[in-house]
CSV table of C-alpha atoms in Angstrom, one decimal:
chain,number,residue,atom,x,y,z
A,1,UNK,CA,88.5,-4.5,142.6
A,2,UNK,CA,87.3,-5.3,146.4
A,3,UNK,CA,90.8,-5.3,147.3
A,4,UNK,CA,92.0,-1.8,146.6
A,5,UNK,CA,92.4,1.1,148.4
A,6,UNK,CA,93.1,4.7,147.6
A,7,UNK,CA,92.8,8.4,147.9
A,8,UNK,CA,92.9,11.4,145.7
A,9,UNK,CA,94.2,14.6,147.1
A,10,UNK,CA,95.0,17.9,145.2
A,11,UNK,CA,98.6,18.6,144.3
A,12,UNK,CA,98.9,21.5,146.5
A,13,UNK,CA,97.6,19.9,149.4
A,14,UNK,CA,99.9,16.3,149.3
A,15,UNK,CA,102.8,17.8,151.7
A,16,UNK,CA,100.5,19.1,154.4
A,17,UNK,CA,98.8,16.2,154.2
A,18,UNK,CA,102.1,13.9,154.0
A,19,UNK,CA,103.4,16.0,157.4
A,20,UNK,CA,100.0,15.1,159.2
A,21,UNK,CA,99.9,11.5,158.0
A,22,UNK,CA,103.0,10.7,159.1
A,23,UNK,CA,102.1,12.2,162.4
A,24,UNK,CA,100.2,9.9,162.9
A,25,UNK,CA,101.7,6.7,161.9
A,26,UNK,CA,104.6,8.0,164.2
A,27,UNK,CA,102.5,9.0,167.1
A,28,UNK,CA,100.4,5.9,167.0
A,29,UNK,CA,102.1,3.0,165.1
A,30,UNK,CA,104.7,0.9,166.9
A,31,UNK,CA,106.7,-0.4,164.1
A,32,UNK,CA,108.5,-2.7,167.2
A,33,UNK,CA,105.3,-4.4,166.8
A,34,UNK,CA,104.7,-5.7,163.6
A,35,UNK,CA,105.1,-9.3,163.4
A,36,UNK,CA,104.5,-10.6,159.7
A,37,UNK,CA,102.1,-14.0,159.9
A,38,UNK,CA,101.4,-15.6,157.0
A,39,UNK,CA,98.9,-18.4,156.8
A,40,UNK,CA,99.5,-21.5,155.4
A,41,UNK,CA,97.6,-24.4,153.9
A,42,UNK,CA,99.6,-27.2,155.5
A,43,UNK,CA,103.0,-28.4,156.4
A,44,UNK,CA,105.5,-30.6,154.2
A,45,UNK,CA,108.4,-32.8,155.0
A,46,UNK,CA,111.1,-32.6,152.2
A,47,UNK,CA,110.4,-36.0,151.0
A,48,UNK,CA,106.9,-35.1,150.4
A,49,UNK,CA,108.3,-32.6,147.6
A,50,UNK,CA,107.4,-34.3,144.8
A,51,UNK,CA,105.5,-35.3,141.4
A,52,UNK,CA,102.4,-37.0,142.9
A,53,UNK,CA,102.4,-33.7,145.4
A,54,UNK,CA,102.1,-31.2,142.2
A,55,UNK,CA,99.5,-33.5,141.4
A,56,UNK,CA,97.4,-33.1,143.7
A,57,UNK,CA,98.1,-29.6,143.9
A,58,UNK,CA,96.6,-29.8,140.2
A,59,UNK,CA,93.7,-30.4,141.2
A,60,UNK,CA,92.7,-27.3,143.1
A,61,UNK,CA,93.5,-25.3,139.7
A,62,UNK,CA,92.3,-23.1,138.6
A,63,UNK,CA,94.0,-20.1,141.3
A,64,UNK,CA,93.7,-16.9,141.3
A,65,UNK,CA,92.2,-14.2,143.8
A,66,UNK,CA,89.4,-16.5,145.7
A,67,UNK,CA,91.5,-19.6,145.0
A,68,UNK,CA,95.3,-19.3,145.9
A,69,UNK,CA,98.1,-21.4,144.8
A,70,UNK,CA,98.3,-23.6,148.6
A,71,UNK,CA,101.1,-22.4,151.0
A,72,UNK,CA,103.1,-25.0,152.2
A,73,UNK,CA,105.7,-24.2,155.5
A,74,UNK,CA,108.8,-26.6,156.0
A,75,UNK,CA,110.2,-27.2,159.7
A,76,UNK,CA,112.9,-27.3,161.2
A,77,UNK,CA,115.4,-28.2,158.7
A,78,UNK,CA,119.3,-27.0,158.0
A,79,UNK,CA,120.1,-23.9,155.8
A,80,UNK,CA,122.9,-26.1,154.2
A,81,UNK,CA,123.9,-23.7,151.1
A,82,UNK,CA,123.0,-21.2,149.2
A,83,UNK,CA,123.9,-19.1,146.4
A,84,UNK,CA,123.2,-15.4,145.0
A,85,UNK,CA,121.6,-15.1,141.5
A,86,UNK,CA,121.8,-12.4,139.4
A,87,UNK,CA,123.4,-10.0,142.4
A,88,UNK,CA,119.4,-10.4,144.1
A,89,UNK,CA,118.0,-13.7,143.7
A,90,UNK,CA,118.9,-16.4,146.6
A,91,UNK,CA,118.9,-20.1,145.6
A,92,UNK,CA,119.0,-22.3,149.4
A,93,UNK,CA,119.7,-25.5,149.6
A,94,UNK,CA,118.3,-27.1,152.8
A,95,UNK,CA,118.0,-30.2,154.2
A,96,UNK,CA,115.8,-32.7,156.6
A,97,UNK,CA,117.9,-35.8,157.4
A,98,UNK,CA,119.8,-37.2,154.4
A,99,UNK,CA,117.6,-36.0,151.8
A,100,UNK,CA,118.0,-31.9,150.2
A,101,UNK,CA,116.1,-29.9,148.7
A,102,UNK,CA,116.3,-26.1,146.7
A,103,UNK,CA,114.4,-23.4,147.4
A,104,UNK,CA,114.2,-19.7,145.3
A,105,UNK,CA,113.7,-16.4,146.5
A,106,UNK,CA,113.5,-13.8,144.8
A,107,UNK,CA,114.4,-10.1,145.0
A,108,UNK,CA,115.9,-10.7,148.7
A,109,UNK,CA,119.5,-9.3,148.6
A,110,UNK,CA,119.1,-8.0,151.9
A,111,UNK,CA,118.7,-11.7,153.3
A,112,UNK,CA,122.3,-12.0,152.7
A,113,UNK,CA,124.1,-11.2,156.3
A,114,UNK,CA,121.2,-13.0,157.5
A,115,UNK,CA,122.1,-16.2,155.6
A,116,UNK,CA,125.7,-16.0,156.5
A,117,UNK,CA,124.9,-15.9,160.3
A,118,UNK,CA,122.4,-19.1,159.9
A,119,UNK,CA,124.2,-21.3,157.8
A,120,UNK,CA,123.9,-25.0,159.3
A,121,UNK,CA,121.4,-23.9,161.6
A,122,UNK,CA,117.5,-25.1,161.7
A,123,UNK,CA,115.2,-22.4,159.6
A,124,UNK,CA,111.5,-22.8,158.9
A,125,UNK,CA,110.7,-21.8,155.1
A,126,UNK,CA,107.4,-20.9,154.0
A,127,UNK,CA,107.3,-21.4,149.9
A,128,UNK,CA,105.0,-22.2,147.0
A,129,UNK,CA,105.6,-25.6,144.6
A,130,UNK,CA,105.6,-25.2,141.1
A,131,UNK,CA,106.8,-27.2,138.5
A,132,UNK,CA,109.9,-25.9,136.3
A,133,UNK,CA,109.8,-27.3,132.7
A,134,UNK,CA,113.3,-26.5,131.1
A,135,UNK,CA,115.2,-28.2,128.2
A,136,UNK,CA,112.6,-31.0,127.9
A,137,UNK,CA,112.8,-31.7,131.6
A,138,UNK,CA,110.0,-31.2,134.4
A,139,UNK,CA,111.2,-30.4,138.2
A,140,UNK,CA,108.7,-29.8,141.2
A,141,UNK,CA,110.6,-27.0,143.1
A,142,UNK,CA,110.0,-24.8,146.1
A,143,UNK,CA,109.3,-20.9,145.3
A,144,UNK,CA,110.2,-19.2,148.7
A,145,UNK,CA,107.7,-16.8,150.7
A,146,UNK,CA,109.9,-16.0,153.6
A,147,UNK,CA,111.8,-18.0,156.3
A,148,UNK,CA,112.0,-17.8,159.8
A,149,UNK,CA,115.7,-18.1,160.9
């Protein structure tokens, strides 16, 4: 597809060619400058987290590589709790006022130390809103991208 990228090399030439790409990268890549940005379709209050806002997020259907699922970023509120799932999986409550909220990530064990030195304090979360149907019972939740602490 329009989106991929590759090379093929022979077998006996990948480790020269390893040794001189990583030259490179070395020689002329910063890593101190890479700044992730994400982009993001709009920006929610907590109290907007709910069934008429799956709704309408319905309506955008159907997604997929020209039409993504809308990214929603959440500001400024408190990194109240969280737990680990499954040894890898974080599950954070946060909060805006008097009214909470869970978020997922997943796969980000190495958040952890992270979490523990933010705990109460403002974060920014960028996430995805899906609804969960489970036992009979239909949740719009938060699927987190990333958060900036």
């Amino acid at each position: 597809h329009s989106g991929a990228a590759g090379i093929s090399i022979k077998k006996e030439n990948f480790e020269i060619f390893k040794e001189k790409f990583s030259e490179i990268i070395n020689k002329d890549f910063n890593i101190k400058k890479i700044e992730s940005k994400i982009e993001v379709d709009g920006f929610l209050e907590i109290e907007e987290i709910n069934k008429k806002l799956w709704n309408d997020i319905q309506l955008l259907e159907p997604f997929g590589a020209s039409n993504s699922a809308p990214i929603f970023c959440i500001k400024n509120v408190y990194l109240k709790d969280y737990k680990i799932l499954k040894d890898i999986h974080l599950k954070l409550i946060i909060q805006s006022g008097l009214k909470t909220c869970s978020i997922m990530f997943f796969n980000k064990p190495e958040w952890i130390f992270l979490l523990n030195e933010n705990k109460n304090k403002l974060i920014s979360v960028i996430a995805k809103v899906v609804e969960n149907n489970w036992k009979e019972e239909s949740k719009i939740e938060l699927i987190g991208i990333d958060i900036k602490f």
